[in-house]
């Protein structure tokens, strides 16, 4: 149980294009989903928290217009990196916590983004 | 400010050599402390949640303990497949109503045969 998937697992794009990453909870309903980014040999940095049906809450320093988050259902959240630039290259990981369950966050396998 | 510090940064063990990883934290009100394992290029895998001082949890060769200021992840007779980065995270009360986690930098464990 508590499986979270991400798609795609890796993506290469040209500078200036937009990239969408999907995060799905496969066997539970997730009231809240989280988006993190991780640079090599560093820990996870929370970018934003999203609740189903409401606007995402962004961490300080994260541009909401650049990183668009949509949490349209209890099993799906999407992160769109708009007008991506090489400095956006990173490992993006989502997590989800179960509606009405414990506070545990279950993580997806991550998406590696490379912007050329 | 809520903060999580893990030590050591890296640890090299021989197979069968038991050891402990440390996670010290400063948080206004601890809601829960979480341990995760992360393999290279993958997302973190949930291991344990601890809620109150004195609590202990075990899973195979791993045992997590919690005090008011720190948590330990004890690894008994480790095997090479235990090699990974172990992440500690805390969740604080009053974090905007959402269960936001604050992560430490992790301990990179390498177990050699």
GROMACS .gro file of C-alpha atoms in nm:
model
  229
    1UNK     CA    1   0.000   0.000   0.000
    2UNK     CA    2   0.081   0.374  -0.006
    3UNK     CA    3   0.231   0.380  -0.353
    4UNK     CA    4   0.304   0.708  -0.528
    5UNK     CA    5   0.402   0.727  -0.893
    6UNK     CA    6   0.554   1.004  -1.099
    7UNK     CA    7   0.563   1.057  -1.471
    8UNK     CA    8   0.787   1.104  -1.653
    9UNK     CA    9   1.085   0.956  -1.469
   10UNK     CA   10   1.321   1.176  -1.668
   11UNK     CA   11   1.287   1.453  -1.920
   12UNK     CA   12   1.524   1.656  -2.135
   13UNK     CA   13   1.398   1.980  -2.282
   14UNK     CA   14   1.523   2.294  -2.451
   15UNK     CA   15   1.554   2.619  -2.263
   16UNK     CA   16   1.230   2.820  -2.279
   17UNK     CA   17   0.993   2.527  -2.303
   18UNK     CA   18   0.748   2.414  -2.036
   19UNK     CA   19   0.753   2.073  -1.871
   20UNK     CA   20   0.470   1.903  -1.684
   21UNK     CA   21   0.532   1.639  -1.418
   22UNK     CA   22   0.251   1.422  -1.284
   23UNK     CA   23   0.226   1.276  -0.936
   24UNK     CA   24  -0.033   1.010  -0.858
   25UNK     CA   25  -0.129   0.825  -0.543
   26UNK     CA   26  -0.213   0.478  -0.672
   27UNK     CA   27  -0.383   0.305  -0.382
   28UNK     CA   28  -0.499   0.582  -0.152
   29UNK     CA   29  -0.660   0.923  -0.162
   30UNK     CA   30  -0.425   1.209  -0.088
   31UNK     CA   31  -0.566   1.522   0.067
   32UNK     CA   32  -0.229   1.687   0.054
   33UNK     CA   33   0.058   1.652  -0.191
   34UNK     CA   34   0.401   1.806  -0.169
   35UNK     CA   35   0.661   1.897  -0.427
   36UNK     CA   36   1.033   1.892  -0.350
   37UNK     CA   37   1.348   1.947  -0.545
   38UNK     CA   38   1.681   1.789  -0.469
   39UNK     CA   39   2.023   1.891  -0.600
   40UNK     CA   40   2.309   1.638  -0.611
   41UNK     CA   41   2.426   1.527  -0.267
   42UNK     CA   42   2.181   1.764  -0.097
   43UNK     CA   43   1.867   1.698   0.095
   44UNK     CA   44   1.510   1.759  -0.011
   45UNK     CA   45   1.387   2.116  -0.026
   46UNK     CA   46   1.015   2.170  -0.008
   47UNK     CA   47   0.885   2.384  -0.292
   48UNK     CA   48   0.513   2.385  -0.230
   49UNK     CA   49   0.221   2.215  -0.063
   50UNK     CA   50  -0.102   2.153  -0.246
   51UNK     CA   51  -0.443   2.055  -0.122
   52UNK     CA   52  -0.708   1.910  -0.346
   53UNK     CA   53  -0.931   2.181  -0.482
   54UNK     CA   54  -0.740   2.477  -0.343
   55UNK     CA   55  -0.440   2.690  -0.434
   56UNK     CA   56  -0.095   2.566  -0.355
   57UNK     CA   57   0.112   2.716  -0.074
   58UNK     CA   58   0.462   2.801  -0.192
   59UNK     CA   59   0.774   2.814   0.021
   60UNK     CA   60   0.968   3.135   0.048
   61UNK     CA   61   1.181   3.198  -0.260
   62UNK     CA   62   0.985   2.967  -0.490
   63UNK     CA   63   0.827   3.151  -0.784
   64UNK     CA   64   0.462   3.055  -0.807
   65UNK     CA   65   0.437   3.179  -1.165
   66UNK     CA   66   0.726   2.961  -1.270
   67UNK     CA   67   0.628   2.645  -1.087
   68UNK     CA   68   0.256   2.594  -1.147
   69UNK     CA   69   0.088   2.336  -0.928
   70UNK     CA   70  -0.253   2.186  -0.983
   71UNK     CA   71  -0.419   1.936  -0.749
   72UNK     CA   72  -0.735   1.859  -0.938
   73UNK     CA   73  -0.829   1.534  -0.764
   74UNK     CA   74  -0.747   1.330  -0.456
   75UNK     CA   75  -0.508   1.114  -0.657
   76UNK     CA   76  -0.336   1.355  -0.895
   77UNK     CA   77  -0.118   1.661  -0.866
   78UNK     CA   78   0.083   1.820  -1.144
   79UNK     CA   79   0.386   2.048  -1.142
   80UNK     CA   80   0.453   2.255  -1.451
   81UNK     CA   81   0.790   2.419  -1.488
   82UNK     CA   82   0.722   2.711  -1.719
   83UNK     CA   83   0.986   2.858  -1.948
   84UNK     CA   84   1.247   2.622  -1.809
   85UNK     CA   85   1.611   2.729  -1.792
   86UNK     CA   86   1.927   2.528  -1.725
   87UNK     CA   87   1.924   2.634  -1.360
   88UNK     CA   88   1.590   2.453  -1.322
   89UNK     CA   89   1.765   2.124  -1.393
   90UNK     CA   90   1.716   1.913  -1.084
   91UNK     CA   91   1.552   1.606  -0.934
   92UNK     CA   92   1.187   1.677  -0.859
   93UNK     CA   93   1.010   1.453  -0.610
   94UNK     CA   94   0.649   1.453  -0.499
   95UNK     CA   95   0.496   1.307  -0.188
   96UNK     CA   96   0.144   1.245  -0.068
   97UNK     CA   97  -0.022   1.193   0.265
   98UNK     CA   98  -0.338   0.993   0.304
   99UNK     CA   99  -0.670   1.163   0.366
  100UNK     CA  100  -0.779   1.090   0.721
  101UNK     CA  101  -0.474   0.877   0.787
  102UNK     CA  102  -0.145   0.929   0.968
  103UNK     CA  103   0.072   1.225   0.883
  104UNK     CA  104   0.325   1.009   0.700
  105UNK     CA  105   0.433   1.133   0.358
  106UNK     CA  106   0.492   0.869   0.092
  107UNK     CA  107   0.725   0.968  -0.186
  108UNK     CA  108   0.725   0.911  -0.557
  109UNK     CA  109   1.031   0.783  -0.744
  110UNK     CA  110   1.127   1.129  -0.866
  111UNK     CA  111   1.163   1.300  -1.203
  112UNK     CA  112   1.500   1.409  -1.331
  113UNK     CA  113   1.478   1.724  -1.540
  114UNK     CA  114   1.760   1.839  -1.764
  115UNK     CA  115   1.719   2.171  -1.940
  116UNK     CA  116   1.960   2.230  -2.226
  117UNK     CA  117   1.368   2.833   1.374
  118UNK     CA  118   1.301   2.462   1.331
  119UNK     CA  119   1.617   2.275   1.242
  120UNK     CA  120   1.736   1.919   1.186
  121UNK     CA  121   2.100   1.812   1.198
  122UNK     CA  122   2.221   1.466   1.107
  123UNK     CA  123   2.555   1.310   1.188
  124UNK     CA  124   2.778   1.175   1.067
  125UNK     CA  125   2.755   1.306   0.713
  126UNK     CA  126   2.896   0.979   0.582
  127UNK     CA  127   2.962   0.643   0.745
  128UNK     CA  128   3.152   0.345   0.618
  129UNK     CA  129   3.096   0.010   0.788
  130UNK     CA  130   3.211  -0.342   0.739
  131UNK     CA  131   2.938  -0.598   0.697
  132UNK     CA  132   2.820  -0.703   1.044
  133UNK     CA  133   2.961  -0.393   1.215
  134UNK     CA  134   2.674  -0.234   1.409
  135UNK     CA  135   2.650   0.143   1.446
  136UNK     CA  136   2.412   0.434   1.503
  137UNK     CA  137   2.311   0.740   1.306
  138UNK     CA  138   2.213   1.056   1.489
  139UNK     CA  139   1.943   1.312   1.420
  140UNK     CA  140   1.926   1.611   1.652
  141UNK     CA  141   1.643   1.856   1.618
  142UNK     CA  142   1.520   2.191   1.736
  143UNK     CA  143   1.150   2.240   1.688
  144UNK     CA  144   0.888   2.453   1.856
  145UNK     CA  145   0.656   2.158   1.909
  146UNK     CA  146   0.729   1.811   1.776
  147UNK     CA  147   0.441   1.655   1.595
  148UNK     CA  148   0.640   1.361   1.463
  149UNK     CA  149   0.987   1.251   1.361
  150UNK     CA  150   1.033   1.047   1.046
  151UNK     CA  151   1.311   0.829   0.911
  152UNK     CA  152   1.344   0.758   0.540
  153UNK     CA  153   1.590   0.564   0.329
  154UNK     CA  154   1.691   0.701  -0.011
  155UNK     CA  155   1.877   0.508  -0.277
  156UNK     CA  156   2.061   0.702  -0.552
  157UNK     CA  157   1.828   0.842  -0.816
  158UNK     CA  158   1.514   0.736  -0.628
  159UNK     CA  159   1.258   0.889  -0.398
  160UNK     CA  160   1.276   0.839  -0.022
  161UNK     CA  161   1.131   0.519   0.120
  162UNK     CA  162   0.943   0.548   0.448
  163UNK     CA  163   1.093   0.362   0.743
  164UNK     CA  164   0.956   0.487   1.076
  165UNK     CA  165   0.752   0.752   1.250
  166UNK     CA  166   0.815   0.839   1.615
  167UNK     CA  167   0.584   1.065   1.810
  168UNK     CA  168   0.700   1.089   2.169
  169UNK     CA  169   1.017   1.065   2.376
  170UNK     CA  170   1.093   0.708   2.478
  171UNK     CA  171   0.927   0.558   2.175
  172UNK     CA  172   1.113   0.288   1.983
  173UNK     CA  173   1.037   0.111   1.656
  174UNK     CA  174   1.209  -0.176   1.481
  175UNK     CA  175   1.219  -0.315   1.133
  176UNK     CA  176   1.458  -0.596   1.044
  177UNK     CA  177   1.810  -0.469   1.123
  178UNK     CA  178   1.694  -0.114   1.197
  179UNK     CA  179   1.576   0.033   1.524
  180UNK     CA  180   1.476   0.395   1.575
  181UNK     CA  181   1.461   0.567   1.911
  182UNK     CA  182   1.351   0.914   2.018
  183UNK     CA  183   1.438   1.153   2.300
  184UNK     CA  184   1.331   1.512   2.353
  185UNK     CA  185   1.625   1.643   2.155
  186UNK     CA  186   1.739   1.368   1.920
  187UNK     CA  187   1.669   1.042   1.747
  188UNK     CA  188   1.897   0.752   1.674
  189UNK     CA  189   1.877   0.499   1.397
  190UNK     CA  190   2.058   0.188   1.512
  191UNK     CA  191   2.176  -0.057   1.249
  192UNK     CA  192   2.253  -0.405   1.377
  193UNK     CA  193   2.479  -0.634   1.177
  194UNK     CA  194   2.437  -0.435   0.855
  195UNK     CA  195   2.456  -0.590   0.511
  196UNK     CA  196   2.574  -0.431   0.185
  197UNK     CA  197   2.211  -0.386   0.079
  198UNK     CA  198   2.165  -0.146   0.371
  199UNK     CA  199   2.388   0.101   0.188
  200UNK     CA  200   2.185   0.415   0.120
  201UNK     CA  201   2.131   0.769   0.243
  202UNK     CA  202   1.921   0.783   0.557
  203UNK     CA  203   1.711   1.093   0.599
  204UNK     CA  204   1.558   1.227   0.917
  205UNK     CA  205   1.269   1.475   0.908
  206UNK     CA  206   1.057   1.648   1.170
  207UNK     CA  207   0.706   1.776   1.152
  208UNK     CA  208   0.613   2.062   1.381
  209UNK     CA  209   0.284   2.174   1.525
  210UNK     CA  210   0.152   2.494   1.382
  211UNK     CA  211   0.312   2.446   1.043
  212UNK     CA  212   0.032   2.624   0.865
  213UNK     CA  213  -0.215   2.343   0.913
  214UNK     CA  214  -0.027   2.115   0.673
  215UNK     CA  215   0.204   1.832   0.772
  216UNK     CA  216   0.517   1.996   0.634
  217UNK     CA  217   0.843   1.809   0.690
  218UNK     CA  218   1.180   1.964   0.761
  219UNK     CA  219   1.460   1.737   0.644
  220UNK     CA  220   1.814   1.695   0.764
  221UNK     CA  221   2.097   1.667   0.515
  222UNK     CA  222   2.114   1.290   0.554
  223UNK     CA  223   2.378   1.031   0.641
  224UNK     CA  224   2.532   0.841   0.351
  225UNK     CA  225   2.591   0.486   0.468
  226UNK     CA  226   2.819   0.246   0.283
  227UNK     CA  227   2.842  -0.115   0.403
  228UNK     CA  228   3.126  -0.316   0.259
  229UNK     CA  229   3.145  -0.695   0.248
   0.00000   0.00000   0.00000
